[in-house]
GROMACS .gro file of C-alpha atoms in nm:
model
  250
    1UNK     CA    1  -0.805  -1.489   1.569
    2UNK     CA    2  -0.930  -1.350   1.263
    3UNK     CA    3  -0.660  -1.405   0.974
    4UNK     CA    4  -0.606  -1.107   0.715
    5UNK     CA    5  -0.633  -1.123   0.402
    6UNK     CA    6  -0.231  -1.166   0.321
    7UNK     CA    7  -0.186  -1.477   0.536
    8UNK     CA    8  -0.526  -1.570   0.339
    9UNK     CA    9  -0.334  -1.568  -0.011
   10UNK     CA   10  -0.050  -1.683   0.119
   11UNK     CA   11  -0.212  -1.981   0.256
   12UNK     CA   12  -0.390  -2.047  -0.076
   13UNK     CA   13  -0.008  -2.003  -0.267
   14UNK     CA   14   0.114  -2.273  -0.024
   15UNK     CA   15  -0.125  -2.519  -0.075
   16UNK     CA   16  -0.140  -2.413  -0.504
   17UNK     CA   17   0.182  -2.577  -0.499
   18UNK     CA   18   0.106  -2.875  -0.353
   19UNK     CA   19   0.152  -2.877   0.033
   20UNK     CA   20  -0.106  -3.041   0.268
   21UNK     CA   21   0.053  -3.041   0.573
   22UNK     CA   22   0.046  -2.663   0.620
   23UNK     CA   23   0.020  -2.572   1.027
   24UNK     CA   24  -0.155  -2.223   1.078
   25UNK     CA   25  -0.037  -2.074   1.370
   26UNK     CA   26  -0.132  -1.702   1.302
   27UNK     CA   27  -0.492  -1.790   1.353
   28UNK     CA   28  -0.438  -1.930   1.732
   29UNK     CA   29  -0.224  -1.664   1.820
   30UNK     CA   30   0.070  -1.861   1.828
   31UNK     CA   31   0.302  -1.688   1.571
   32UNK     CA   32   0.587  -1.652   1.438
   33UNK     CA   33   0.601  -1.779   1.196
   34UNK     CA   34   0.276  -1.804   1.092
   35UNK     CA   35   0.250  -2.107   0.864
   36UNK     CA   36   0.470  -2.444   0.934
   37UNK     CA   37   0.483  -2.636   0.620
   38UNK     CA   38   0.576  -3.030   0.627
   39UNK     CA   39   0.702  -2.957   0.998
   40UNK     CA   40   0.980  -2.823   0.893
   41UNK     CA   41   0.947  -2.481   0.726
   42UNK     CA   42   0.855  -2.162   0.899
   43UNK     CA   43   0.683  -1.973   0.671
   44UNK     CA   44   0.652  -1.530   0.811
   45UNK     CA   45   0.331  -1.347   0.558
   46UNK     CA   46   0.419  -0.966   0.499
   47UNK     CA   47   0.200  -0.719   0.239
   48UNK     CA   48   0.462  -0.559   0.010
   49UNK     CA   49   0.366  -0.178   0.038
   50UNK     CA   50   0.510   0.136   0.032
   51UNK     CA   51   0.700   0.216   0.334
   52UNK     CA   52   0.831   0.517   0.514
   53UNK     CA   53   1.031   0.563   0.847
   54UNK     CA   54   0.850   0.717   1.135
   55UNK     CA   55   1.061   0.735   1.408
   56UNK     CA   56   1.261   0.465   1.348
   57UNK     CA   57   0.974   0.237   1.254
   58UNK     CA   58   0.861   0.115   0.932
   59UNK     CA   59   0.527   0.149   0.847
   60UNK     CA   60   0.282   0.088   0.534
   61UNK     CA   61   0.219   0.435   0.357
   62UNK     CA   62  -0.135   0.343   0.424
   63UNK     CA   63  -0.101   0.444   0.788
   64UNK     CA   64  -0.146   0.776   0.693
   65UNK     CA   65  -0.311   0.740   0.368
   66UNK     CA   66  -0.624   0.582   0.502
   67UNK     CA   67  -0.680   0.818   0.778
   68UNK     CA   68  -0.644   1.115   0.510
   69UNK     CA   69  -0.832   0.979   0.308
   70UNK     CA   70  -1.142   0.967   0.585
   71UNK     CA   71  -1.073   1.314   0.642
   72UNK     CA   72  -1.148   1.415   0.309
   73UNK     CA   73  -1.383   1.198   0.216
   74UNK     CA   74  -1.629   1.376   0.506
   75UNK     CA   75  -1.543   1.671   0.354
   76UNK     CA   76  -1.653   1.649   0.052
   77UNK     CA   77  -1.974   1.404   0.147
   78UNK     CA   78  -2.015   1.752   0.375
   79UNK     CA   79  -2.040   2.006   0.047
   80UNK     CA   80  -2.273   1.840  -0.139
   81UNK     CA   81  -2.308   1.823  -0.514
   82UNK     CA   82  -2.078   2.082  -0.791
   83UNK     CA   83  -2.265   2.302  -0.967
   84UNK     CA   84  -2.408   2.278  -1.315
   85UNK     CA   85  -2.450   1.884  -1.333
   86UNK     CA   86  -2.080   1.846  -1.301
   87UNK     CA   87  -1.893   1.556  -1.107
   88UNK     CA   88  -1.516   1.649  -0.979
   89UNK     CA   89  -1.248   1.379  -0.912
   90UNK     CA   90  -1.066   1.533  -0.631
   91UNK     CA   91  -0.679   1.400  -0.600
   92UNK     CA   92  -0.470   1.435  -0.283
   93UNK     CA   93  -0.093   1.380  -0.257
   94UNK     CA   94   0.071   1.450   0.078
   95UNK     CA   95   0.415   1.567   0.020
   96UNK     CA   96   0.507   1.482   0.424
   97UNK     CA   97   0.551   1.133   0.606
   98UNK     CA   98   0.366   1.273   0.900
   99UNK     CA   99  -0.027   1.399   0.917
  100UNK     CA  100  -0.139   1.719   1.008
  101UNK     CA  101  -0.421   1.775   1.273
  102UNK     CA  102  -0.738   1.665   1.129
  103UNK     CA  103  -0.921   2.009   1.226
  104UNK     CA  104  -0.656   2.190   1.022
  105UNK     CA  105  -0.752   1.926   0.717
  106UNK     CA  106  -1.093   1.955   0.718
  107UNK     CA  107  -1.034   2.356   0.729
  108UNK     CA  108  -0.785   2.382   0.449
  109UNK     CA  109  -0.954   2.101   0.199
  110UNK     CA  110  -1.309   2.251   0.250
  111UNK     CA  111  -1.141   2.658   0.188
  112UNK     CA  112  -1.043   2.449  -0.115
  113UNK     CA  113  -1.352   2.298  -0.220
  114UNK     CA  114  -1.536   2.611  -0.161
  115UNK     CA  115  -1.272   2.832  -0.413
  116UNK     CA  116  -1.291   2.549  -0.629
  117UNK     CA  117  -1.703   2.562  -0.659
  118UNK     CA  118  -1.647   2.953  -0.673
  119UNK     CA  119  -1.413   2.908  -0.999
  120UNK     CA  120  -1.667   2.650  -1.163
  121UNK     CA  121  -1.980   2.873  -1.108
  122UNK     CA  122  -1.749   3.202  -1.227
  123UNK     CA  123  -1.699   2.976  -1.550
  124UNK     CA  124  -2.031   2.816  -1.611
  125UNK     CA  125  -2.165   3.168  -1.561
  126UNK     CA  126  -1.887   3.316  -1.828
  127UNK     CA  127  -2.020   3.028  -2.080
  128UNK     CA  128  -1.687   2.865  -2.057
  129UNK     CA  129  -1.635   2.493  -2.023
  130UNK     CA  130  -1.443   2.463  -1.669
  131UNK     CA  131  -1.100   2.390  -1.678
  132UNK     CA  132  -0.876   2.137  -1.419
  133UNK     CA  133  -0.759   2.301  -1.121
  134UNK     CA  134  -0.456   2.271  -0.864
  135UNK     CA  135  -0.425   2.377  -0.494
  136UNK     CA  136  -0.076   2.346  -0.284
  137UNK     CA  137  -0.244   2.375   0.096
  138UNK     CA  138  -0.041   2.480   0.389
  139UNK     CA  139  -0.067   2.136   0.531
  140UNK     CA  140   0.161   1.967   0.274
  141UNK     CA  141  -0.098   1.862   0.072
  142UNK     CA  142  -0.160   1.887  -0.296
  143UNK     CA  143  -0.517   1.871  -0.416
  144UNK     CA  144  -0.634   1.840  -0.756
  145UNK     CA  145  -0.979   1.899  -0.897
  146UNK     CA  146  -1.121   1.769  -1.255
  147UNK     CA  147  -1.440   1.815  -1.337
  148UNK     CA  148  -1.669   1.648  -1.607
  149UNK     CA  149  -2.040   1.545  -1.726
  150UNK     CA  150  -2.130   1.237  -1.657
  151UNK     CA  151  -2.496   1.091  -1.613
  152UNK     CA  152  -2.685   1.151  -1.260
  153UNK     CA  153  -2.629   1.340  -1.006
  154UNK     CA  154  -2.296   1.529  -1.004
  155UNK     CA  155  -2.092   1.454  -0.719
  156UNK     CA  156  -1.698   1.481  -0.533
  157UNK     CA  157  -1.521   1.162  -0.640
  158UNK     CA  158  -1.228   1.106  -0.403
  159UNK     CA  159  -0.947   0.915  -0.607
  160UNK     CA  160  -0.691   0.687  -0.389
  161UNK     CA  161  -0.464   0.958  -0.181
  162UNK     CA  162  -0.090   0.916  -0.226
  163UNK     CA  163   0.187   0.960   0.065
  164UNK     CA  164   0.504   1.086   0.043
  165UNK     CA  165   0.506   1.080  -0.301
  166UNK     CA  166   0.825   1.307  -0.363
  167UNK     CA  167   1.020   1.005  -0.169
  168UNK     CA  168   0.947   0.815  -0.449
  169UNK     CA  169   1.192   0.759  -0.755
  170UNK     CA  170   1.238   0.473  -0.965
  171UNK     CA  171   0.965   0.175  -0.923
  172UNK     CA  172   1.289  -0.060  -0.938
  173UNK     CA  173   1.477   0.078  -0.703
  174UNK     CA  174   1.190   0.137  -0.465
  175UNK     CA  175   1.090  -0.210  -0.461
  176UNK     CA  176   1.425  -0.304  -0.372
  177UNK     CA  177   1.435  -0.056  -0.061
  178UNK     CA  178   1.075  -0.217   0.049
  179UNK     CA  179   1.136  -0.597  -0.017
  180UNK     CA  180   1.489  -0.501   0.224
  181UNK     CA  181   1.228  -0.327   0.508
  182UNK     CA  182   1.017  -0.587   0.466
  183UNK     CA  183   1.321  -0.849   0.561
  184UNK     CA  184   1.457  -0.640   0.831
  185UNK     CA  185   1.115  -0.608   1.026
  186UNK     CA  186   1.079  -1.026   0.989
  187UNK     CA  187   1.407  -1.101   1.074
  188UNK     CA  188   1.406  -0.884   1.362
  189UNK     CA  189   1.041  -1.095   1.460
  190UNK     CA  190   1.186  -1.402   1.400
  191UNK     CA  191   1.606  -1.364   1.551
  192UNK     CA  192   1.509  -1.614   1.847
  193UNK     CA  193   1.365  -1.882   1.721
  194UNK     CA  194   1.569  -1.936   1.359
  195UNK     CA  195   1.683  -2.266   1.531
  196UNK     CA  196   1.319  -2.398   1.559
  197UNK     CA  197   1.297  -2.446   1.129
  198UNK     CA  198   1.529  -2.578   0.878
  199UNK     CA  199   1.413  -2.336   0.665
  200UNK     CA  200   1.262  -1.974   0.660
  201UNK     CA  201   1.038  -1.864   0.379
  202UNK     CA  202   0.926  -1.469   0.362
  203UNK     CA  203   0.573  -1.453   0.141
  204UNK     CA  204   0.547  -1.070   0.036
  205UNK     CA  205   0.174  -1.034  -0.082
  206UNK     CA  206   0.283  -0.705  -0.335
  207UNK     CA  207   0.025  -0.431  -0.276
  208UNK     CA  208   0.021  -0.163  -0.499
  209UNK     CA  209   0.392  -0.140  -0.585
  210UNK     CA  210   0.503  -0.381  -0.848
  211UNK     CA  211   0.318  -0.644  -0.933
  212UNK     CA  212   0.483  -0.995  -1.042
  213UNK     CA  213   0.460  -1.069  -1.381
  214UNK     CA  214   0.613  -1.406  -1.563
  215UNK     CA  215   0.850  -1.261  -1.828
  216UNK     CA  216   0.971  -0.941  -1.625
  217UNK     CA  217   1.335  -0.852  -1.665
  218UNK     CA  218   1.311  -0.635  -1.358
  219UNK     CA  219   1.265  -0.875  -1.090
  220UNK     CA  220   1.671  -0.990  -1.211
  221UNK     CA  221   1.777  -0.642  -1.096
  222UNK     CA  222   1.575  -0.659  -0.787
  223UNK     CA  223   1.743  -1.020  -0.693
  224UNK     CA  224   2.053  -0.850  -0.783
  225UNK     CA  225   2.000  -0.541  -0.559
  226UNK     CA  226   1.921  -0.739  -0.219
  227UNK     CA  227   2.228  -0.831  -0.090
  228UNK     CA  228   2.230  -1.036   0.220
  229UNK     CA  229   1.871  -1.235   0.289
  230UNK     CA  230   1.977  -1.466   0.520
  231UNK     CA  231   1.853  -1.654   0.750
  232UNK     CA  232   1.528  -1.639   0.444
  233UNK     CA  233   1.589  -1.966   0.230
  234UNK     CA  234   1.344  -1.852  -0.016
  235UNK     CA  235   1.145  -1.534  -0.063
  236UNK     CA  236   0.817  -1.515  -0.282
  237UNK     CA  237   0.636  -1.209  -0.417
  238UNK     CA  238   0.249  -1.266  -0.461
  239UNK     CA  239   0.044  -1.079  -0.694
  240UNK     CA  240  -0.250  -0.950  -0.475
  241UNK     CA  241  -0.504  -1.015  -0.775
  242UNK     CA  242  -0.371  -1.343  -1.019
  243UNK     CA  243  -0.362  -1.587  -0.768
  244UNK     CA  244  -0.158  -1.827  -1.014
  245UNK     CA  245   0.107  -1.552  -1.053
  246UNK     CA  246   0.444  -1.510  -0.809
  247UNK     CA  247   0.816  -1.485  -0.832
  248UNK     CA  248   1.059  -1.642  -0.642
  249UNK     CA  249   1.302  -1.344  -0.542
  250UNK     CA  250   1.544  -1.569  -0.385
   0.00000   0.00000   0.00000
């Protein structure tokens, strides 16, 4: 079984600090947990994301963020270049925790495009320099457009689309919520075999929420914040892109 690229880092943080006896079970198929260090510590791999509840499920905001993103991506790939040698970076938030239908997507972003293109050529035609532009769609989407002159051919640039966003308040506070889903999920996955290990470690590979840093007074109000982490004897937050950097959260 192929191993993703969490349990990858989290591998290389186990063996950074000095473990060789590291047993992988994730790759036969044989987990939880999915790394058993020295024999005698289970070790579960979860990405820290941005969650959301869907029917009583927690699931990575890129569930739906990916998909949407596919959506409009063909969309714009579909309309071609923006008039008068200008690029566009196009921005999507989706103000829901659910998608709409993909036909009704593809509908509403390309009226969008196509008004959009209709108020660049009404200014390029006025002698104007075209301005930023917002669109609320029916389909809980917000859409942003920003044109500029850049060198080549002009083109739709499709920036990273954004779930959910008005769910989201204070960076703190939300990684709090997340690093709590994330222990709920693995204790549920692991409430059977606790008595196997002497000790539990949760590795949270942090993905585009917080990212660890080494002098960062707000990882003592999210160790503060968690409450009860048991049966976890230690849990470590991995920055996704300094593979030398983590904080122990318990």
């Amino acid at each position: 079984m192929r191993k993703n690229y969490d349990e990858r880092r989290a591998f290389q943080w186990l063996k950074s600090q000095g473990y060789t006896d590291i047993r992988d079970l994730s790759s036969d198929g044989l987990d939880p947990p999915d790394f058993v260090v020295d024999g005698r510590i289970g070790v579960e791999v979860r990405r820290l994301n941005w969650m959301i509840e869907v029917n009583g499920k927690y699931l990575g905001a890129e569930s739906l963020e990916k998909p949407l993103e596919r959506t409009i991506r063909k969309v714009l790939n579909d309309v071609g270049e923006p008039p008068g040698g200008y690029s566009v970076d196009v921005s999507c938030d989706l103000l829901a925790t659910s998608l709409p239908e993909t036909e009704v997507t593809e509908e509403q972003v390309g009226q969008a495009v196509d008004e959009y293109v209709n108020i660049l050529n009404k200014a390029l035609q006025s002698g104007g320099a075209p301005e930023s532009w917002w669109a609320h769609l029916k389909g809980s989407l917000d859409m942003r457009f920003h044109p500029f002159l850049a060198p080549g051919p002009g083109k739709f640039n499709l920036m990273p689309v954004e779930a959910a966003m008005h769910l989201r308040g204070w960076v703190v506070k939300d990684l709090v919520d997340n690093i709590r889903r994330c222990i709920a999920v693995k204790t549920k996955k692991i409430e059977n075999i606790v008595h196997l290990y002497l000790e539990w470690w949760l590795v949270l590979v942090e993905r585009d929420l917080y990212a660890p840093g080494d002098s960062d007074d707000s990882w003592i109000t999210v160790r503060n914040g968690l409450g009860d982490t048991k049966p976890w004897s230690r849990i470590v937050v991995l920055s996704v892109t300094q593979p030398s950097t983590h904080v122990d959260v318990i």
